[in-house]
């Protein structure tokens, strides 16, 4: 007899890959290159390689842990099991706070492309409500809609790249600008920390481990496949943007892909890119709501968040209270704050999350080990370095939010 408090295993490997792609592609292609170019100029190409290497190390840790602990919650659970309740709590708190800001940012990104002037916030709130309703009605609905969104985004990106290179050929000399090292290694590492935001979506697969069929096999495969596809796609987009606009041009516009297409003779493709950006933001938002709900569910099960959030819907087998509560919080953030600059803050929380994941994977016994310990050591050290090079404001807000989280748990434990 099935556990009524457990989620249903309805996702295959393909569905998990699609959810990972929807999370990563939506966040990165249309949001992360502008601040990365501001920090590093053409050196963002090196930053992209660094971010991809760190993401690979973190992905192997997540895959190794997910195979051993195939339940909802991701690194929150892994930290608790391997390192203790406080480590798990810090990972879960960083994920929930950072990704709530990310979800609000994706809702506003969608509205920036899809809403009439002055209607951005109401449209963003409506998007959150609609996608929360999709998640509420079951994970297969989530996976099905994500599949459609990912296909639409990939088609739009293919058209955008073709328009950039096939119209008025971009100047390849622009790619290097003043040189890859013109902004120094600090700028390159800062760009890597910002671009890491764009790779964080594979965590969504691990946080949904309780809903994946044959998780010990499917989750590691899905993480590796989705990350590999995303790295290749980002490299193509980065080179295309630099060739079309140059590093200063990329840094000077919040919508670099649209600007790159608009500069060419195939400017008719600009509306296609705008639609693709809106759809990508929706895909990222959909996956974020799903992942946030599962991590909140796990934290509520262990009383690190209010226990009433641990409820699972008897019919749809989803954490319906957690998702409804998070949707309300995301809508509130959208209504009162300008959250489109949340990339740095989100990166802070996610890097702490993966720092815990790498340390937890390092402690796993030989029977559960799939990858060399050296990858976990490099991943953990890299997370620390990238946190240290994030913009001071992002790091300061991140430290403040973690201090609040620590205080809340300390108060609860001392009752």
Coordinates of C-alpha atoms in Angstrom, one line a residue:
X1 CA 0.0 0.0 0.0
X2 CA 1.4 3.4 -1.0
X3 CA 2.3 6.0 1.6
X4 CA -0.3 8.8 1.4
X5 CA 2.3 11.3 2.6
X6 CA 4.7 10.3 -0.2
X7 CA 4.9 11.8 -3.7
X8 CA 4.2 9.7 -6.8
X9 CA 7.1 8.4 -9.0
X10 CA 5.8 9.5 -12.4
X11 CA 8.8 11.0 -14.1
X12 CA 11.2 9.1 -16.5
X13 CA 14.7 10.1 -17.5
X14 CA 13.5 12.2 -20.5
X15 CA 11.0 14.1 -18.3
X16 CA 13.8 14.8 -15.8
X17 CA 16.2 16.0 -18.6
X18 CA 13.5 18.4 -19.9
X19 CA 12.8 19.8 -16.4
X20 CA 16.6 20.5 -16.0
X21 CA 16.8 22.1 -19.4
X22 CA 13.7 24.3 -18.7
X23 CA 15.3 25.5 -15.5
X24 CA 18.7 26.3 -16.9
X25 CA 18.0 27.7 -20.3
X26 CA 15.3 30.1 -19.1
X27 CA 17.5 31.6 -16.4
X28 CA 20.7 32.0 -18.2
X29 CA 20.4 32.9 -21.9
X30 CA 18.2 35.9 -21.3
X31 CA 19.4 37.1 -18.0
X32 CA 23.0 36.3 -17.1
X33 CA 25.2 37.5 -19.9
X34 CA 24.7 41.2 -19.4
X35 CA 26.1 41.4 -15.8
X36 CA 28.8 38.9 -16.8
X37 CA 29.9 41.1 -19.6
X38 CA 29.9 44.1 -17.3
X39 CA 32.2 42.3 -14.9
X40 CA 34.6 40.7 -17.4
X41 CA 34.1 41.9 -20.9
X42 CA 35.2 39.2 -23.3
X43 CA 36.6 37.4 -20.4
X44 CA 33.1 36.1 -19.8
X45 CA 34.1 33.3 -22.1
X46 CA 36.7 32.2 -19.6
X47 CA 34.1 32.8 -16.8
X48 CA 31.7 30.6 -18.7
X49 CA 34.3 27.8 -18.8
X50 CA 34.9 28.2 -15.0
X51 CA 31.2 28.2 -14.2
X52 CA 30.7 25.1 -16.4
X53 CA 33.6 23.3 -14.6
X54 CA 32.2 24.2 -11.2
X55 CA 28.7 23.2 -12.3
X56 CA 30.1 19.8 -13.5
X57 CA 31.7 19.1 -10.2
X58 CA 28.5 20.1 -8.3
X59 CA 26.4 18.0 -10.7
X60 CA 28.5 14.9 -10.0
X61 CA 28.1 15.5 -6.3
X62 CA 24.4 16.0 -6.7
X63 CA 24.1 12.9 -8.9
X64 CA 26.0 10.7 -6.4
X65 CA 24.0 11.9 -3.5
X66 CA 20.6 11.7 -5.3
X67 CA 21.3 8.0 -6.2
X68 CA 21.8 7.3 -2.5
X69 CA 19.0 9.4 -1.2
X70 CA 16.2 9.4 -3.8
X71 CA 13.7 11.6 -2.0
X72 CA 12.4 15.2 -2.1
X73 CA 14.6 18.0 -0.8
X74 CA 17.9 17.7 -2.6
X75 CA 20.9 19.0 -0.7
X76 CA 18.7 19.8 2.3
X77 CA 18.3 16.1 2.8
X78 CA 21.9 15.2 1.8
X79 CA 23.3 17.7 4.3
X80 CA 21.1 16.4 7.1
X81 CA 22.0 12.7 6.4
X82 CA 25.8 13.2 5.9
X83 CA 26.7 16.3 7.9
X84 CA 24.0 17.0 10.4
X85 CA 20.7 19.0 10.7
X86 CA 22.4 22.5 10.7
X87 CA 24.2 21.8 7.4
X88 CA 21.1 20.6 5.8
X89 CA 19.1 23.5 7.1
X90 CA 21.6 26.1 5.8
X91 CA 21.5 24.4 2.3
X92 CA 17.7 24.3 2.4
X93 CA 17.3 27.9 3.6
X94 CA 19.7 29.2 1.0
X95 CA 17.8 27.3 -1.7
X96 CA 14.3 28.5 -0.7
X97 CA 15.3 32.1 -0.1
X98 CA 17.5 32.5 -3.2
X99 CA 15.2 30.6 -5.5
X100 CA 12.1 32.5 -4.3
X101 CA 13.9 35.7 -5.4
X102 CA 14.8 33.9 -8.6
X103 CA 11.2 32.9 -9.2
X104 CA 10.1 36.5 -8.8
X105 CA 12.8 37.7 -11.2
X106 CA 11.7 35.1 -13.8
X107 CA 8.1 36.3 -13.5
X108 CA 9.2 39.9 -14.0
X109 CA 11.4 38.8 -16.9
X110 CA 8.4 37.2 -18.6
X111 CA 6.3 40.3 -18.0
X112 CA 9.0 42.6 -19.4
X113 CA 8.7 40.8 -22.7
X114 CA 5.0 40.0 -22.7
X115 CA 3.1 42.7 -20.9
X116 CA 2.1 46.2 -22.1
X117 CA 3.9 49.1 -20.4
X118 CA 2.5 49.6 -16.9
X119 CA 1.1 46.1 -16.7
X120 CA 4.3 44.3 -15.9
X121 CA 3.6 43.5 -12.2
X122 CA -0.1 42.3 -12.7
X123 CA 1.0 40.1 -15.6
X124 CA 3.9 38.7 -13.6
X125 CA 1.6 37.9 -10.7
X126 CA -0.9 36.2 -13.1
X127 CA 1.9 34.1 -14.5
X128 CA 2.9 32.9 -11.0
X129 CA -0.7 32.0 -10.2
X130 CA -1.3 30.1 -13.5
X131 CA 1.9 28.1 -13.2
X132 CA 1.4 27.3 -9.6
X133 CA -2.0 25.9 -10.6
X134 CA -0.3 23.7 -13.2
X135 CA 2.1 22.4 -10.6
X136 CA -0.8 21.9 -8.2
X137 CA -2.5 19.5 -10.5
X138 CA 0.4 17.0 -10.7
X139 CA 4.0 16.6 -11.7
X140 CA 3.0 15.0 -15.1
X141 CA 1.3 18.3 -16.0
X142 CA 4.4 20.1 -15.0
X143 CA 6.6 17.9 -17.1
X144 CA 4.2 18.1 -20.1
X145 CA 4.1 21.9 -20.1
X146 CA 7.8 22.1 -19.6
X147 CA 8.4 19.9 -22.6
X148 CA 6.4 22.3 -24.8
X149 CA 8.1 25.4 -23.4
X150 CA 11.6 23.9 -23.9
X151 CA 11.0 23.0 -27.5
X152 CA 9.7 26.5 -28.2
X153 CA 12.7 28.2 -26.5
X154 CA 15.2 26.0 -28.4
X155 CA 13.4 26.9 -31.7
X156 CA 13.6 30.6 -30.9
X157 CA 17.3 30.4 -30.0
X158 CA 18.1 28.5 -33.2
X159 CA 16.3 31.3 -35.2
X160 CA 18.2 34.0 -33.2
X161 CA 21.6 32.4 -33.8
X162 CA 20.8 31.9 -37.5
X163 CA 19.6 35.5 -37.8
X164 CA 22.8 36.8 -36.2
X165 CA 25.2 34.8 -38.3
X166 CA 23.2 34.7 -41.5
X167 CA 22.2 38.3 -41.8
X168 CA 25.0 40.8 -41.7
X169 CA 27.8 38.6 -40.6
X170 CA 29.0 39.5 -37.1
X171 CA 32.6 40.8 -36.8
X172 CA 34.6 38.0 -35.3
X173 CA 37.2 40.5 -34.2
X174 CA 34.6 41.8 -31.7
X175 CA 34.6 38.6 -29.8
X176 CA 37.9 39.3 -28.0
X177 CA 37.3 43.0 -27.6
X178 CA 40.2 44.5 -25.6
X179 CA 41.4 40.9 -24.7
X180 CA 40.1 38.1 -22.5
X181 CA 42.1 39.4 -19.5
X182 CA 41.3 43.1 -19.9
X183 CA 39.2 43.1 -16.7
X184 CA 41.6 40.9 -14.7
X185 CA 41.0 37.6 -13.0
X186 CA 38.8 39.1 -10.4
X187 CA 36.3 40.3 -13.1
X188 CA 36.5 36.8 -14.7
X189 CA 35.7 35.0 -11.5
X190 CA 32.9 37.5 -10.7
X191 CA 31.4 36.7 -14.2
X192 CA 31.8 33.0 -13.4
X193 CA 29.8 33.5 -10.2
X194 CA 27.1 35.3 -12.1
X195 CA 27.0 32.8 -14.9
X196 CA 26.8 30.0 -12.4
X197 CA 23.2 31.2 -11.8
X198 CA 22.5 30.0 -15.3
X199 CA 23.6 26.4 -14.6
X200 CA 21.8 25.9 -11.3
X201 CA 18.7 24.3 -12.8
X202 CA 19.9 20.7 -12.6
X203 CA 19.3 21.0 -8.9
X204 CA 15.6 20.8 -9.7
X205 CA 16.0 17.2 -10.8
X206 CA 17.6 16.2 -7.5
X207 CA 15.0 18.1 -5.4
X208 CA 12.3 16.1 -7.3
X209 CA 14.0 12.7 -6.6
X210 CA 10.9 11.3 -4.9
X211 CA 8.9 11.6 -8.2
X212 CA 11.4 10.0 -10.6
X213 CA 11.1 6.4 -11.6
X214 CA 14.3 4.3 -11.1
X215 CA 16.0 7.3 -9.5
X216 CA 19.4 5.7 -8.9
X217 CA 19.8 5.3 -12.6
X218 CA 17.6 8.1 -14.0
X219 CA 18.7 11.1 -11.9
X220 CA 22.5 10.9 -12.5
X221 CA 21.8 10.4 -16.3
X222 CA 19.4 13.3 -16.4
X223 CA 21.7 15.7 -14.6
X224 CA 24.6 14.9 -16.9
X225 CA 22.6 15.1 -20.1
X226 CA 20.8 18.4 -19.3
X227 CA 24.0 20.0 -18.1
X228 CA 26.0 19.0 -21.2
X229 CA 23.3 20.3 -23.6
X230 CA 23.1 23.6 -21.7
X231 CA 26.9 24.1 -21.7
X232 CA 27.1 23.7 -25.5
X233 CA 24.1 26.0 -26.0
X234 CA 25.5 28.7 -23.7
X235 CA 28.9 28.6 -25.5
X236 CA 27.2 29.2 -28.9
X237 CA 25.1 32.0 -27.5
X238 CA 28.1 33.7 -25.8
X239 CA 30.2 33.7 -28.9
X240 CA 27.3 34.9 -31.0
X241 CA 26.5 37.8 -28.7
X242 CA 30.1 39.0 -28.5
X243 CA 30.5 38.7 -32.3
X244 CA 27.3 40.7 -32.9
X245 CA 27.6 43.4 -30.2
X246 CA 31.1 43.2 -28.7
X247 CA 31.6 43.1 -24.9
X248 CA 30.5 46.7 -24.3
X249 CA 27.4 46.1 -26.3
X250 CA 26.4 43.0 -24.4
X251 CA 27.0 44.8 -21.1
X252 CA 25.0 47.9 -22.2
X253 CA 21.6 46.2 -22.8
X254 CA 19.4 44.1 -20.5
X255 CA 18.2 42.2 -23.6
X256 CA 21.4 41.3 -25.5
X257 CA 20.0 38.6 -27.7
X258 CA 17.2 40.8 -28.9
X259 CA 19.7 43.6 -29.5
X260 CA 22.0 41.3 -31.4
X261 CA 19.2 40.1 -33.8
X262 CA 18.0 43.7 -34.2
X263 CA 21.4 44.9 -35.4
X264 CA 21.3 42.6 -38.4
X265 CA 19.4 42.6 -41.7
X266 CA 17.1 39.8 -40.4
X267 CA 15.5 42.1 -37.8
X268 CA 12.1 40.4 -38.5
X269 CA 13.3 37.7 -36.1
X270 CA 13.2 40.1 -33.1
X271 CA 9.6 39.3 -32.2
X272 CA 10.5 35.6 -32.3
X273 CA 13.3 36.2 -29.9
X274 CA 11.1 38.2 -27.6
X275 CA 8.5 35.4 -27.6
X276 CA 11.3 32.9 -26.9
X277 CA 12.5 35.0 -24.0
X278 CA 9.1 35.2 -22.5
X279 CA 8.5 31.4 -22.9
X280 CA 12.0 30.7 -21.5
X281 CA 11.2 32.7 -18.4
X282 CA 7.9 30.8 -18.0
X283 CA 9.8 27.5 -18.2
X284 CA 12.3 28.6 -15.6
X285 CA 9.5 29.9 -13.4
X286 CA 7.5 26.6 -13.7
X287 CA 10.5 24.5 -12.7
X288 CA 11.4 26.9 -9.9
X289 CA 8.0 26.6 -8.3
X290 CA 8.2 22.8 -8.5
X291 CA 11.6 22.6 -7.0
X292 CA 10.8 25.1 -4.3
X293 CA 7.7 23.2 -3.3
X294 CA 9.7 19.9 -2.9
X295 CA 12.5 21.5 -0.8
X296 CA 9.9 23.3 1.4
X297 CA 8.1 19.9 1.8
X298 CA 11.3 18.2 3.0
X299 CA 12.1 21.0 5.4
X300 CA 8.5 21.0 6.8
X301 CA 8.7 17.2 7.3
X302 CA 11.6 17.8 9.6
X303 CA 10.0 20.8 11.3
X304 CA 12.6 23.3 9.9
X305 CA 9.6 25.1 8.4
X306 CA 6.0 25.0 9.6
X307 CA 4.9 21.4 9.6
X308 CA 1.5 22.1 8.0
X309 CA 3.5 22.7 4.8
X310 CA 4.4 19.0 4.7
X311 CA 0.9 18.0 3.4
X312 CA 0.6 16.0 0.2
X313 CA -2.5 16.3 -1.9
X314 CA -4.4 13.0 -1.7
X315 CA -5.3 13.0 -5.4
X316 CA -2.6 14.9 -7.2
X317 CA 0.2 13.7 -4.9
X318 CA 2.0 17.1 -4.8
X319 CA 3.0 19.3 -1.9
X320 CA 0.0 21.5 -2.5
X321 CA 0.2 23.7 0.7
X322 CA 3.9 24.4 0.2
X323 CA 3.4 25.4 -3.5
X324 CA 0.4 27.6 -2.7
X325 CA 2.3 29.3 0.1
X326 CA 5.4 29.9 -2.0
X327 CA 3.3 31.2 -4.9
X328 CA 1.7 33.7 -2.5
X329 CA 5.2 34.8 -1.3
X330 CA 6.5 35.1 -4.9
X331 CA 3.5 37.3 -5.8
X332 CA 4.2 39.5 -2.8
X333 CA 7.8 40.0 -3.8
X334 CA 6.8 40.8 -7.4
X335 CA 4.2 43.3 -6.1
X336 CA 6.6 45.3 -3.8
X337 CA 10.1 44.9 -5.1
X338 CA 12.2 45.3 -8.2
X339 CA 13.7 41.8 -8.4
X340 CA 15.2 41.7 -11.9
X341 CA 18.6 42.3 -10.3
X342 CA 18.3 39.2 -8.1
X343 CA 20.9 37.1 -10.0
X344 CA 23.8 37.9 -7.7
X345 CA 21.7 37.2 -4.5
X346 CA 20.4 33.9 -6.0
X347 CA 24.0 32.9 -6.9
X348 CA 25.0 33.4 -3.3
X349 CA 22.3 31.1 -2.0
X350 CA 22.9 28.5 -4.6
X351 CA 26.7 28.5 -4.2
X352 CA 26.2 27.8 -0.4
X353 CA 23.8 25.1 -1.3
X354 CA 26.3 23.4 -3.5
X355 CA 29.1 23.9 -1.0
X356 CA 27.1 21.7 1.3
X357 CA 26.5 19.2 -1.5
X358 CA 30.2 18.8 -2.3
X359 CA 31.1 18.4 1.3
X360 CA 28.3 15.9 1.9
X361 CA 29.3 13.9 -1.2
X362 CA 32.9 13.8 0.0
X363 CA 31.8 12.0 3.1
X364 CA 30.0 9.2 1.3
X365 CA 31.3 5.6 1.7
X366 CA 32.9 3.7 -1.1
X367 CA 29.7 1.7 -1.8
X368 CA 27.9 4.9 -2.8
X369 CA 30.8 6.6 -4.6
X370 CA 30.5 7.2 -8.3
X371 CA 33.1 10.0 -8.9
X372 CA 36.6 10.8 -7.6
X373 CA 36.8 12.8 -4.3
X374 CA 39.0 15.3 -6.2
X375 CA 35.9 16.6 -8.0
X376 CA 34.1 17.3 -4.7
X377 CA 37.2 19.1 -3.3
X378 CA 37.5 21.3 -6.4
X379 CA 33.8 22.0 -6.4
X380 CA 33.7 23.0 -2.7
X381 CA 36.8 25.3 -3.1
X382 CA 35.4 26.8 -6.2
X383 CA 32.0 27.6 -4.5
X384 CA 33.9 29.5 -1.8
X385 CA 36.0 31.4 -4.3
X386 CA 32.9 32.4 -6.4
X387 CA 31.0 33.5 -3.4
X388 CA 33.9 35.7 -2.4
X389 CA 34.0 37.4 -5.8
X390 CA 30.2 38.2 -6.1
X391 CA 29.2 41.9 -6.1
X392 CA 29.5 43.2 -2.5
X393 CA 25.8 44.1 -2.4
X394 CA 24.7 40.6 -3.4
X395 CA 27.1 39.0 -0.9
X396 CA 25.9 41.4 1.9
X397 CA 22.2 40.7 1.3
X398 CA 23.1 36.9 1.2
X399 CA 24.9 37.1 4.5
X400 CA 22.0 39.0 6.1
X401 CA 19.4 36.5 4.9
X402 CA 21.5 33.6 6.2
X403 CA 21.8 35.3 9.6
X404 CA 18.0 35.7 9.7
X405 CA 17.6 32.0 8.9
X406 CA 20.1 30.9 11.6
X407 CA 18.3 33.1 14.1
X408 CA 14.9 31.7 13.3
X409 CA 16.1 28.1 13.7
X410 CA 18.0 28.9 16.9
X411 CA 14.8 30.5 18.4
X412 CA 12.8 27.4 17.5
X413 CA 15.3 25.0 19.0
X414 CA 15.4 26.9 22.3
X415 CA 11.7 26.9 22.8

